[in-house]
């Protein structure tokens, strides 16, 4: 399991990438991410989603938004 500091850093990178990919503010990207099922899965150590790349997780959030 990632330490809290590493998880926070990962979330920061994910939110930055999400903001850039969607052309939205960081605040909006943060809101989208924290209200997603992907965020729930990232915080659940049993899913091991933290092992996946930042871009994979961003793509997962975008797929979730599109549905």
CSV table of C-alpha atoms in Angstrom, one decimal:
chain,number,residue,atom,x,y,z
A,1,UNK,CA,0.0,0.0,0.0
A,2,UNK,CA,1.2,3.5,-0.8
A,3,UNK,CA,1.9,5.9,2.1
A,4,UNK,CA,-0.5,8.8,2.4
A,5,UNK,CA,2.2,11.2,1.0
A,6,UNK,CA,2.8,9.1,-2.1
A,7,UNK,CA,-1.0,8.7,-2.6
A,8,UNK,CA,-1.5,12.5,-2.3
A,9,UNK,CA,1.3,13.0,-4.9
A,10,UNK,CA,-0.2,10.5,-7.2
A,11,UNK,CA,-3.6,12.2,-6.9
A,12,UNK,CA,-2.0,15.6,-7.6
A,13,UNK,CA,-0.4,14.2,-10.8
A,14,UNK,CA,-3.7,12.6,-11.9
A,15,UNK,CA,-5.7,15.8,-11.3
A,16,UNK,CA,-3.1,17.8,-13.3
A,17,UNK,CA,-3.3,15.4,-16.2
A,18,UNK,CA,-7.1,15.3,-16.1
A,19,UNK,CA,-7.2,19.1,-16.1
A,20,UNK,CA,-4.9,19.2,-19.2
A,21,UNK,CA,-6.7,16.5,-21.1
A,22,UNK,CA,-10.1,18.0,-20.6
A,23,UNK,CA,-9.0,21.6,-20.8
A,24,UNK,CA,-10.6,22.5,-17.4
A,25,UNK,CA,-9.4,24.2,-14.3
A,26,UNK,CA,-7.5,22.2,-11.7
A,27,UNK,CA,-10.3,22.8,-9.2
A,28,UNK,CA,-12.9,21.4,-11.6
A,29,UNK,CA,-10.7,18.4,-12.3
A,30,UNK,CA,-10.2,17.8,-8.6
A,31,UNK,CA,-14.0,17.9,-8.1
A,32,UNK,CA,-14.5,15.4,-10.9
A,33,UNK,CA,-11.9,13.1,-9.6
A,34,UNK,CA,-13.0,13.1,-6.0
A,35,UNK,CA,-16.6,12.4,-7.0
A,36,UNK,CA,-15.7,9.5,-9.2
A,37,UNK,CA,-15.8,5.7,-8.6
A,38,UNK,CA,-12.2,5.7,-9.8
A,39,UNK,CA,-11.2,7.8,-6.7
A,40,UNK,CA,-13.0,5.3,-4.5
A,41,UNK,CA,-11.2,2.4,-6.1
A,42,UNK,CA,-7.8,4.3,-5.8
A,43,UNK,CA,-8.3,4.7,-2.0
A,44,UNK,CA,-9.3,1.0,-1.6
A,45,UNK,CA,-6.0,-0.9,-1.2
A,46,UNK,CA,-7.6,-4.2,-2.2
A,47,UNK,CA,-8.0,-3.0,-5.8
A,48,UNK,CA,-4.3,-2.1,-6.1
A,49,UNK,CA,-5.3,0.6,-8.6
A,50,UNK,CA,-2.4,2.7,-7.2
A,51,UNK,CA,-0.1,0.3,-9.0
A,52,UNK,CA,-1.4,1.5,-12.4
A,53,UNK,CA,0.0,4.5,-14.3
A,54,UNK,CA,-1.3,8.0,-13.8
A,55,UNK,CA,-2.5,8.1,-17.5
A,56,UNK,CA,-4.4,4.8,-17.1
A,57,UNK,CA,-6.2,6.2,-14.1
A,58,UNK,CA,-7.0,9.5,-16.0
A,59,UNK,CA,-8.4,7.5,-18.9
A,60,UNK,CA,-10.5,5.5,-16.4
A,61,UNK,CA,-11.9,8.7,-15.0
A,62,UNK,CA,-12.6,10.1,-18.5
A,63,UNK,CA,-14.4,6.8,-19.5
A,64,UNK,CA,-16.5,7.1,-16.3
A,65,UNK,CA,-17.5,10.7,-17.1
A,66,UNK,CA,-18.5,9.8,-20.6
A,67,UNK,CA,-20.9,7.0,-19.4
